[in-house]
Coordinates of C-alpha atoms in Angstrom, one line a residue:
M689 CA 0.0 0.0 0.0
E690 CA 2.9 2.4 0.8
S691 CA 4.1 2.4 -2.8
V692 CA 0.7 3.1 -4.5
A693 CA 1.6 6.7 -5.3
I694 CA 4.9 5.8 -6.9
L695 CA 3.3 3.0 -8.9
A696 CA 0.6 5.4 -10.0
W697 CA 3.3 7.7 -11.6
I698 CA 5.1 4.7 -13.1
C699 CA 1.8 3.5 -14.6
F700 CA 1.1 6.9 -16.1
E701 CA 4.6 6.9 -17.7
V702 CA 4.2 3.4 -19.1
A703 CA 0.6 4.0 -20.3
A704 CA 1.9 7.1 -22.2
F705 CA 4.9 5.0 -23.3
C706 CA 2.7 2.3 -24.8
F707 CA 0.5 4.9 -26.4
I708 CA 3.3 6.5 -28.3
T709 CA 5.0 3.2 -29.3
A710 CA 1.8 1.7 -30.5
R711 CA 1.7 4.4 -33.2
M712 CA 5.4 4.4 -34.0
S713 CA 6.1 1.3 -36.0
L714 CA 9.8 2.0 -36.2
L715 CA 10.0 1.9 -32.4
K716 CA 7.6 -0.9 -31.6
S717 CA 10.6 -3.0 -30.4
S718 CA 11.3 -0.4 -27.7
S719 CA 7.8 -0.7 -26.3
K720 CA 8.4 -4.3 -25.2
I721 CA 11.8 -3.4 -23.8
G722 CA 10.1 -0.5 -22.0
F723 CA 7.3 -2.6 -20.6
Y724 CA 9.7 -5.2 -19.1
T725 CA 12.0 -2.4 -17.9
F726 CA 9.0 -0.8 -16.2
L727 CA 8.2 -4.2 -14.6
S728 CA 11.8 -4.5 -13.4
R729 CA 11.8 -1.0 -12.0
A730 CA 8.4 -1.6 -10.2
V731 CA 9.7 -4.7 -8.6
G732 CA 13.0 -2.9 -8.0
Y733 CA 11.3 -0.2 -6.1
V734 CA 9.7 -2.8 -3.8
R735 CA 13.2 -4.1 -3.3
E736 CA 14.6 -0.6 -2.5
S737 CA 11.7 0.1 -0.2
L738 CA 12.6 -3.1 1.8
V739 CA 16.3 -2.2 1.8
A740 CA 15.5 1.3 3.1
K741 CA 13.2 -0.2 5.8
I742 CA 15.6 -2.9 6.9
L743 CA 19.0 -1.1 6.5
G744 CA 18.1 2.6 6.6
A745 CA 20.8 5.0 5.5
G746 CA 23.9 4.4 7.6
M747 CA 27.0 2.2 7.9
L748 CA 25.5 -1.1 6.7
S749 CA 23.6 0.5 3.8
D750 CA 26.7 2.4 2.7
A751 CA 28.8 -0.8 2.8
F752 CA 26.3 -2.8 0.8
F753 CA 25.8 -0.2 -1.8
V754 CA 29.5 0.0 -2.4
A755 CA 29.7 -3.8 -2.5
F756 CA 26.9 -3.8 -5.1
R757 CA 28.3 -0.9 -7.0
L758 CA 31.7 -2.3 -7.7
P759 CA 30.7 -5.2 -9.9
N760 CA 28.0 -3.1 -11.5
L761 CA 30.7 -0.5 -12.3
F762 CA 32.8 -3.1 -14.2
R763 CA 29.6 -4.4 -15.8
S764 CA 28.6 -1.0 -17.1
L765 CA 32.1 -0.2 -18.3
F766 CA 33.1 -3.5 -20.0
A767 CA 29.9 -5.4 -20.5
E768 CA 26.5 -3.8 -21.3
G769 CA 27.6 -0.6 -22.9
A770 CA 30.6 -2.0 -24.7
F771 CA 28.8 -5.1 -26.0
N772 CA 25.7 -3.3 -27.2
A773 CA 27.8 -0.8 -29.0
A774 CA 30.7 -2.9 -30.4
F775 CA 29.3 -6.4 -30.6
I776 CA 25.9 -5.8 -32.2
P777 CA 27.2 -4.0 -35.4
M778 CA 29.8 -6.8 -36.0
F779 CA 27.3 -9.6 -35.2
A780 CA 24.7 -8.0 -37.5
K781 CA 27.0 -8.1 -40.4
L782 CA 27.3 -11.9 -40.3
H783 CA 24.3 -13.0 -42.3
E784 CA 25.1 -16.7 -42.1
P785 CA 23.8 -18.1 -38.7
E786 CA 26.7 -20.6 -38.4
K787 CA 29.3 -17.9 -38.7
A788 CA 27.3 -15.6 -36.4
K789 CA 27.1 -18.3 -33.7
E790 CA 30.8 -19.1 -34.0
F791 CA 31.7 -15.5 -33.5
A792 CA 29.5 -15.2 -30.5
E793 CA 30.9 -18.4 -28.9
Q794 CA 34.5 -17.1 -29.5
V795 CA 33.5 -13.9 -27.7
F796 CA 31.9 -15.9 -24.9
A797 CA 35.0 -18.0 -24.4
V798 CA 37.4 -15.0 -24.3
L799 CA 35.1 -13.0 -22.1
F800 CA 34.6 -15.9 -19.6
V801 CA 38.4 -16.4 -19.2
F802 CA 39.0 -12.6 -18.7
L803 CA 36.2 -12.2 -16.2
L804 CA 37.3 -15.3 -14.2
G805 CA 40.8 -13.9 -14.0
L806 CA 39.6 -10.5 -13.0
T807 CA 37.4 -12.0 -10.3
I808 CA 40.2 -14.1 -8.8
L809 CA 42.5 -11.0 -8.7
A810 CA 39.7 -9.0 -7.1
Q811 CA 39.2 -11.6 -4.4
I812 CA 42.9 -11.4 -3.6
F813 CA 43.2 -7.7 -3.7
M814 CA 39.7 -6.7 -2.6
P815 CA 40.8 -4.2 0.0
G816 CA 42.6 -2.3 -2.7
F817 CA 39.5 -2.4 -5.0
V818 CA 37.3 -1.1 -2.2
W819 CA 39.8 1.6 -1.3
L820 CA 39.8 2.8 -5.0
L821 CA 36.0 3.2 -4.9
A822 CA 35.5 4.4 -1.3
S823 CA 38.8 5.3 0.3
G824 CA 37.0 7.4 2.9
F825 CA 35.7 4.2 4.5
A826 CA 39.3 3.4 5.6
K827 CA 39.1 5.8 8.5
D828 CA 36.5 3.5 10.0
K829 CA 38.0 0.0 10.2
Q830 CA 34.7 -1.8 11.0
K831 CA 32.9 -0.1 8.0
F832 CA 35.9 -0.8 5.7
D833 CA 36.2 -4.4 6.7
I834 CA 32.5 -5.2 6.3
T835 CA 32.5 -3.5 2.9
V836 CA 35.5 -5.7 1.8
Y837 CA 33.7 -8.8 3.0
L838 CA 30.4 -8.0 1.2
T839 CA 32.2 -7.1 -2.0
R840 CA 33.9 -10.4 -2.0
I841 CA 30.5 -12.0 -2.0
T842 CA 29.0 -9.8 -4.7
F843 CA 32.0 -9.5 -7.1
P844 CA 31.5 -12.9 -8.9
Y845 CA 28.1 -11.5 -10.0
L846 CA 30.2 -9.7 -12.6
I847 CA 31.0 -13.0 -14.4
F848 CA 27.3 -14.0 -14.8
I849 CA 25.9 -10.6 -15.6
S850 CA 28.5 -9.9 -18.2
L851 CA 27.8 -13.1 -20.0
V852 CA 24.1 -12.2 -19.7
S853 CA 24.9 -9.0 -21.5
L854 CA 26.6 -11.0 -24.3
Q855 CA 23.6 -13.3 -24.6
G856 CA 21.3 -10.3 -24.6
G857 CA 23.3 -8.7 -27.4
V858 CA 22.8 -11.8 -29.5
L859 CA 19.1 -11.8 -28.9
N860 CA 18.8 -8.0 -29.5
S861 CA 20.7 -8.4 -32.8
L862 CA 18.1 -11.0 -33.8
H863 CA 15.4 -8.5 -32.8
K864 CA 14.3 -10.7 -29.9
F865 CA 14.2 -8.1 -27.1
G866 CA 11.8 -9.6 -24.6
A867 CA 14.0 -12.2 -22.8
A868 CA 16.9 -9.8 -22.1
A869 CA 14.6 -7.0 -21.0
F870 CA 12.8 -9.4 -18.5
A871 CA 16.1 -10.6 -16.9
P872 CA 16.4 -7.7 -14.4
V873 CA 12.9 -8.6 -13.1
L874 CA 14.4 -11.9 -12.1
M875 CA 17.3 -10.1 -10.4
N876 CA 15.0 -8.0 -8.3
L877 CA 12.8 -11.0 -7.3
T878 CA 15.8 -13.0 -6.4
M879 CA 17.3 -10.3 -4.2
I880 CA 13.9 -9.8 -2.4
F881 CA 13.7 -13.5 -1.8
F882 CA 17.2 -13.6 -0.2
M883 CA 16.5 -10.5 1.8
L884 CA 13.3 -11.8 3.3
G885 CA 14.2 -15.5 3.5
L886 CA 17.9 -15.5 4.4
A887 CA 18.4 -12.4 6.6
K888 CA 17.7 -14.2 9.8
Y889 CA 20.4 -16.8 9.0
T890 CA 23.2 -14.4 8.2
E891 CA 25.3 -12.0 10.3
T892 CA 23.4 -8.9 9.0
P893 CA 20.6 -8.3 6.4
A894 CA 23.4 -6.7 4.3
H895 CA 25.0 -10.2 4.1
A896 CA 21.8 -11.7 2.9
L897 CA 21.4 -9.0 0.3
S898 CA 24.9 -9.6 -1.0
W899 CA 24.3 -13.3 -1.5
G900 CA 21.1 -12.4 -3.3
V901 CA 23.1 -10.3 -5.7
L902 CA 25.3 -13.3 -6.6
A903 CA 22.4 -15.6 -6.9
S904 CA 20.6 -13.1 -9.2
G905 CA 23.5 -13.3 -11.6
V906 CA 23.2 -17.0 -11.9
V907 CA 19.4 -16.9 -12.3
Q908 CA 19.7 -14.3 -15.1
F909 CA 22.4 -16.3 -16.9
V910 CA 20.3 -19.5 -16.9
W911 CA 17.3 -17.5 -18.2
L912 CA 19.2 -15.9 -21.1
Y913 CA 20.8 -19.2 -21.9
Y914 CA 17.4 -20.8 -22.6
G915 CA 16.3 -17.7 -24.4
C916 CA 19.2 -18.1 -26.8
K917 CA 18.6 -21.8 -27.1
K918 CA 15.0 -21.2 -28.0
V919 CA 16.1 -19.3 -31.2
G920 CA 18.9 -21.7 -32.0
F921 CA 21.8 -19.7 -30.6
A922 CA 22.7 -21.4 -27.3
L923 CA 26.3 -20.5 -26.8
K924 CA 28.7 -23.2 -25.9
L925 CA 32.1 -22.7 -24.1
R926 CA 34.9 -23.1 -26.6
W927 CA 38.7 -23.0 -26.0
P928 CA 39.4 -19.3 -26.1
K929 CA 41.3 -17.9 -29.2
I930 CA 42.3 -14.4 -30.0
T931 CA 41.1 -14.3 -33.6
P932 CA 41.2 -11.2 -35.8
E933 CA 37.5 -10.6 -35.2
I934 CA 38.1 -10.8 -31.4
K935 CA 41.0 -8.3 -31.7
T936 CA 38.7 -5.9 -33.7
L937 CA 36.0 -6.3 -31.1
M938 CA 38.4 -5.6 -28.2
K939 CA 39.7 -2.5 -30.0
R940 CA 36.2 -1.2 -30.3
M941 CA 35.1 -2.2 -26.9
L942 CA 37.8 -0.4 -24.9
P943 CA 36.8 3.1 -26.0
V944 CA 33.1 2.3 -26.0
A945 CA 33.5 1.1 -22.4
I946 CA 34.6 4.6 -21.4
G947 CA 32.0 6.4 -23.6
A948 CA 29.0 4.2 -22.6
G949 CA 30.1 4.1 -19.0
V950 CA 30.6 7.8 -18.4
L951 CA 27.6 8.0 -16.1
Q952 CA 29.0 5.1 -14.1
I953 CA 32.4 6.8 -13.9
N954 CA 30.7 9.9 -12.7
V955 CA 28.9 7.8 -10.1
F956 CA 32.3 6.4 -9.2
I957 CA 33.7 9.9 -8.6
N958 CA 30.6 10.8 -6.5
T959 CA 30.9 7.6 -4.4
Q960 CA 34.6 8.2 -3.7
M961 CA 34.0 11.8 -2.6
A962 CA 30.8 10.8 -0.6
S963 CA 32.8 8.2 1.3
Y964 CA 34.7 11.1 3.0
I965 CA 31.4 12.8 4.1
A966 CA 29.1 11.7 7.0
D967 CA 27.7 8.2 7.3
G968 CA 24.7 7.8 5.0
S969 CA 26.0 10.1 2.2
V970 CA 26.7 7.1 -0.2
S971 CA 23.2 5.8 0.6
Y972 CA 21.5 9.2 0.0
L973 CA 23.0 9.4 -3.5
Y974 CA 22.2 5.8 -4.2
F975 CA 18.5 6.1 -3.3
A976 CA 18.1 9.3 -5.3
D977 CA 20.0 7.9 -8.2
R978 CA 17.7 4.8 -8.3
L979 CA 14.6 7.1 -8.5
S980 CA 16.1 9.2 -11.2
Q981 CA 17.1 6.1 -13.2
L982 CA 13.5 5.1 -14.0
P983 CA 13.1 7.4 -17.1
L984 CA 16.7 6.5 -18.2
A985 CA 16.0 2.8 -18.0
I986 CA 12.5 2.8 -19.5
I987 CA 13.0 5.4 -22.2
G988 CA 16.7 5.9 -22.9
T989 CA 17.8 2.2 -22.6
A990 CA 14.7 1.0 -24.4
I991 CA 15.1 3.2 -27.4
G992 CA 18.9 3.0 -27.5
T993 CA 18.8 -0.8 -27.4
A994 CA 16.3 -1.0 -30.2
L995 CA 17.8 1.9 -32.2
L996 CA 21.4 0.6 -32.6
P997 CA 20.6 -2.6 -34.6
M998 CA 18.0 -0.8 -36.7
L999 CA 20.3 2.1 -37.5
S1000 CA 23.1 -0.3 -38.4
Q1001 CA 20.8 -2.1 -40.8
L1002 CA 19.6 1.1 -42.5
L1003 CA 23.1 2.5 -42.9
R1004 CA 24.3 -0.9 -44.3
E1005 CA 21.6 -0.5 -46.9
N1006 CA 22.6 3.1 -47.5
K1007 CA 19.2 4.5 -46.4
T1008 CA 20.6 7.7 -44.8
V1009 CA 17.3 9.7 -45.1
E1010 CA 15.4 6.9 -43.3
A1011 CA 18.1 6.7 -40.6
N1012 CA 17.8 10.4 -39.9
E1013 CA 14.1 10.2 -39.7
M1014 CA 14.4 7.3 -37.2
Q1015 CA 16.7 9.4 -35.1
N1016 CA 14.3 12.3 -35.1
K1017 CA 11.5 10.0 -34.0
G1018 CA 13.8 8.6 -31.3
F1019 CA 14.6 12.0 -30.0
G1020 CA 11.0 13.2 -30.0
F1021 CA 9.9 10.0 -28.2
A1022 CA 12.7 10.4 -25.5
W1023 CA 11.9 14.1 -25.0
F1024 CA 8.2 13.5 -24.7
F1025 CA 8.8 11.3 -21.6
S1026 CA 12.0 12.5 -20.1
V1027 CA 11.0 16.2 -19.7
P1028 CA 7.8 15.6 -17.7
A1029 CA 9.4 12.9 -15.7
A1030 CA 12.3 15.2 -14.7
L1031 CA 10.0 18.1 -13.9
A1032 CA 7.6 15.8 -11.9
L1033 CA 10.4 14.3 -9.8
A1034 CA 11.7 17.8 -9.0
A1035 CA 8.2 19.2 -8.2
I1036 CA 7.1 16.4 -5.8
A1037 CA 10.5 14.9 -4.8
R1038 CA 9.9 14.9 -1.0
P1039 CA 6.5 13.1 -0.9
I1040 CA 7.8 10.5 -3.4
V1041 CA 10.8 9.8 -1.2
E1042 CA 8.7 9.8 2.0
V1043 CA 6.1 7.4 0.7
L1044 CA 8.6 5.0 -0.9
F1045 CA 11.3 4.9 1.8
Q1046 CA 10.4 6.5 5.1
R1047 CA 9.8 3.6 7.4
G1048 CA 11.7 1.3 9.7
Q1049 CA 15.4 2.4 9.9
F1050 CA 14.9 5.2 7.3
T1051 CA 14.3 8.4 9.2
A1052 CA 12.7 11.8 8.3
N1053 CA 16.1 13.3 8.1
D1054 CA 17.1 10.7 5.6
T1055 CA 14.1 11.7 3.5
V1056 CA 15.2 15.3 3.4
Q1057 CA 18.7 14.3 2.4
V1058 CA 17.6 12.0 -0.4
T1059 CA 15.0 14.6 -1.6
N1060 CA 17.7 17.2 -2.1
A1061 CA 19.9 14.8 -4.1
L1062 CA 16.9 13.7 -6.1
I1063 CA 16.0 17.2 -7.2
A1064 CA 19.6 17.7 -8.3
Y1065 CA 19.7 14.4 -10.2
S1066 CA 16.2 15.1 -11.8
L1067 CA 17.5 18.2 -13.6
G1068 CA 19.8 16.0 -15.6
I1069 CA 17.3 13.3 -16.6
P1070 CA 16.6 14.5 -20.1
A1071 CA 20.4 14.7 -20.7
F1072 CA 21.0 11.2 -19.4
V1073 CA 18.3 9.9 -21.8
L1074 CA 19.5 11.9 -24.8
I1075 CA 23.0 10.4 -24.4
K1076 CA 21.5 7.0 -24.9
I1077 CA 19.7 8.3 -28.0
F1078 CA 22.7 10.1 -29.6
T1079 CA 25.4 7.5 -29.1
P1080 CA 23.9 4.9 -31.5
G1081 CA 24.4 7.5 -34.3
F1082 CA 28.2 7.1 -33.7
Y1083 CA 28.2 3.4 -33.0
S1084 CA 26.2 2.5 -36.1
H1085 CA 28.9 4.2 -38.1
E1086 CA 31.5 2.2 -36.2
D1087 CA 32.9 5.3 -34.7
T1088 CA 33.7 4.5 -31.0
K1089 CA 36.4 7.1 -30.5
T1090 CA 34.4 10.3 -30.6
P1091 CA 32.0 9.4 -27.8
V1092 CA 35.1 8.5 -25.7
Q1093 CA 36.8 11.8 -26.3
I1094 CA 33.6 13.6 -25.3
A1095 CA 33.2 11.3 -22.3
V1096 CA 36.7 11.9 -21.0
F1097 CA 36.2 15.7 -21.3
C1098 CA 32.9 15.4 -19.3
I1099 CA 34.5 13.2 -16.7
F1100 CA 37.0 16.1 -16.2
I1101 CA 34.1 18.6 -16.0
N1102 CA 32.3 16.4 -13.4
L1103 CA 35.4 16.0 -11.3
L1104 CA 36.1 19.7 -11.3
L1105 CA 32.5 20.7 -10.5
S1106 CA 32.3 18.0 -7.8
L1107 CA 35.3 19.6 -6.0
V1108 CA 34.0 23.1 -6.4
L1109 CA 30.3 22.3 -5.4
L1110 CA 31.3 19.9 -2.6
Y1111 CA 33.1 22.9 -1.0
G1112 CA 30.3 25.3 -2.0
F1113 CA 27.6 23.2 -0.4
G1114 CA 29.5 22.8 2.9
F1115 CA 30.8 19.3 2.1
N1116 CA 27.3 18.1 1.4
H1117 CA 26.3 15.3 -1.1
V1118 CA 24.0 17.6 -3.1
G1119 CA 26.9 19.3 -4.8
L1120 CA 28.0 15.9 -6.1
A1121 CA 24.5 15.3 -7.6
I1122 CA 24.4 18.7 -9.3
S1123 CA 27.8 18.1 -10.9
T1124 CA 26.6 14.8 -12.4
S1125 CA 23.6 16.5 -14.0
V1126 CA 25.6 19.4 -15.4
S1127 CA 28.2 17.1 -16.9
A1128 CA 25.4 15.0 -18.5
W1129 CA 24.0 18.1 -20.3
V1130 CA 27.5 19.0 -21.5
N1131 CA 27.9 15.4 -22.8
S1132 CA 24.6 15.2 -24.7
A1133 CA 25.1 18.7 -26.2
L1134 CA 28.5 17.8 -27.5
L1135 CA 27.3 14.5 -29.0
W1136 CA 24.4 16.3 -30.8
F1137 CA 26.7 19.0 -32.1
I1138 CA 29.1 16.6 -33.7
L1139 CA 26.4 14.5 -35.2
H1140 CA 24.8 17.6 -36.6
K1141 CA 28.2 18.9 -37.9
R1142 CA 28.7 15.5 -39.7
R1143 CA 25.1 15.7 -41.0
V1144 CA 24.5 12.3 -39.5
F1145 CA 21.6 13.6 -37.4
I1146 CA 19.7 16.8 -38.5
F1147 CA 16.8 18.0 -36.5
S1148 CA 13.6 18.5 -38.5
R1149 CA 11.6 21.7 -37.9
A1150 CA 8.6 19.6 -36.7
T1151 CA 10.8 17.9 -34.1
L1152 CA 12.1 21.1 -32.7
I1153 CA 8.6 22.7 -32.6
N1154 CA 7.1 19.6 -30.9
A1155 CA 10.0 19.7 -28.3
A1156 CA 9.1 23.2 -27.4
K1157 CA 5.4 22.2 -27.0
V1158 CA 6.3 19.3 -24.7
L1159 CA 8.5 21.5 -22.6
A1160 CA 5.7 24.0 -22.2
A1161 CA 3.3 21.2 -21.2
G1162 CA 5.8 19.9 -18.7
V1163 CA 6.3 23.2 -17.0
A1164 CA 2.5 23.6 -16.7
M1165 CA 2.3 20.1 -15.2
A1166 CA 5.0 20.8 -12.7
F1167 CA 3.2 24.0 -11.5
I1168 CA 0.0 22.1 -11.1
L1169 CA 1.7 19.2 -9.3
N1170 CA 3.2 21.5 -6.7
L1171 CA 0.0 23.5 -6.3
T1172 CA -2.2 20.4 -6.0
Y1173 CA -0.1 18.6 -3.5
N1174 CA 0.2 21.6 -1.2
W1175 CA -3.5 22.0 -1.3
L1176 CA -4.3 18.4 -0.7
L1177 CA -1.8 17.6 2.0
P1178 CA -3.6 19.3 4.9
K1179 CA -6.8 17.5 3.9
T1180 CA -5.6 13.9 3.6
A1181 CA -2.7 11.5 4.2
V1182 CA 0.6 11.9 2.3
L1183 CA 0.0 8.7 0.4
Y1184 CA -3.4 9.7 -1.0
A1185 CA -2.4 13.3 -1.6
L1186 CA 0.5 12.2 -3.7
A1187 CA -1.5 9.6 -5.6
L1188 CA -4.2 12.2 -6.5
T1189 CA -1.5 14.8 -7.3
I1190 CA 0.2 12.4 -9.8
I1191 CA -3.1 11.5 -11.5
I1192 CA -4.1 15.2 -11.8
G1193 CA -0.6 16.2 -12.9
G1194 CA -0.4 13.5 -15.6
S1195 CA -3.8 14.5 -16.9
V1196 CA -2.8 18.1 -17.1
F1197 CA 0.3 17.2 -19.0
L1198 CA -1.6 15.2 -21.6
A1199 CA -4.3 17.8 -21.8
V1200 CA -1.9 20.7 -22.4
A1201 CA 0.2 18.6 -24.8
A1202 CA -2.9 17.8 -26.7
A1203 CA -4.0 21.4 -26.8
L1204 CA -0.7 22.5 -28.1
G1205 CA -0.7 19.8 -30.7
A1206 CA 2.2 17.8 -29.2
V1207 CA -0.1 14.8 -29.1
R1208 CA -3.5 14.1 -30.6
I1209 CA -6.7 13.8 -28.6
G1210 CA -8.1 11.2 -31.0
E1211 CA -5.2 8.9 -30.3
I1212 CA -5.7 9.3 -26.5
L1213 CA -9.3 8.3 -26.9
A1214 CA -8.3 5.4 -29.1
I1215 CA -6.0 4.1 -26.4
I1216 CA -8.9 4.3 -23.9
K1217 CA -11.2 2.5 -26.3
R1218 CA -8.4 -0.1 -27.0
R1219 CA -8.3 0.5 -30.7
N1220 CA -5.5 -1.0 -32.7
L1221 CA -3.0 1.8 -33.2
G1222 CA -0.4 -0.4 -34.9
R1223 CA -0.5 1.6 -38.1
K1224 CA 2.5 3.4 -39.4
I1225 CA 2.9 7.1 -39.2

């Protein structure tokens, strides 16, 4: 019952998501990804709510979030982003299924050996790995030691989730998006099961959660293995060989790892600096980041995942006009959802955090601290999403260097701003969140500028006009959200005030967007009547 308001907002976003994708035939694939991502995030918020209730925001939660973040950092840098950007274009070029499967199995073998070696080294030198991510913990021996222990449990998760990314890349290349998109749902369910079922048998609930992380990697790997087997691409473990194709893949993966992982590198910087602030700072940033990641996951990741193989195919067929049209549609789609999502999170950040997290060990002060970070992160949501939309324009042309150069520059910007704002905000975590959002806007702007300069992605007049209309509708919605919540709160409980506010705010956004012509009323009515909107634009 406590998460009804959050789920109401998520449901509004997904209903609107399905509405748009139903009428955008080129992006139908992203609707399935978006739906499963929504399901994962909904279950994930149940998980995070339980974590907040059981661990709160203190030493144990800080230790667990660092233990969870370290393998996820490597995964984001060397697995998901790198594979989706470097592997898919190469795999898509192999028209013969036998050669495609052979290439995927070669990658599987080399990746497995590399990850196994990395994991063994990490187990031996784990104190050093933890120090690199959160050196501030070293001043508290108990906190540092428990973080090292938990990270030893979670780190092997990297092996399984990276191989999951490879299998997901194979399925995405074959335009089979459902199984890979559903895998994170299994991760969240597994972690919830271990948190509730194993906590009383372990030293602390954080230990149970850490074992749940490792188990979730195994579950997802098995799920994707059978997903690949179903389409005739079950990957078998070969003896690893460094073939010319593998060398090419590795050359492309290394820069992509930096480019696609710039957000994670910024999170790494924030985590390192937050480790020197008061207990709970790492947790405040984590909880706020999780909330702000919903639009990025549902919108940016969904479209970016579907866009890359489609762009690669169009460019291979020399259909540049169609490719530019697809990118305009992708931008319009992302903007339509990311702008209102960002403005809504900023307008009603505190009641969202309060309803979702404030119970058990999670105090009212924790709510205030997470709220401040969430507002700062929310300002960068459209930029985070647009990075996912712009980068396929480079990767589909097999240009992995340019996004890296931009990413490195933005990492420098984030580091500089973090130092300045951390001091400016009195060594408070909010300055770190602001620096992340600002660097994301710089990143997305530079990506667009270079694409435009190369005439790879040219905005159409209609796209720009519609973007302005969506922004106007979003501002109107944010004003109504704030006004409505402040009016309702004295009259009813926070939960019901927030739920009603979200419904009213969502309705206002759609109404204003329709009045301005950003969306058509007839299409909204058709969704309500469940008409088939599968026609092409």
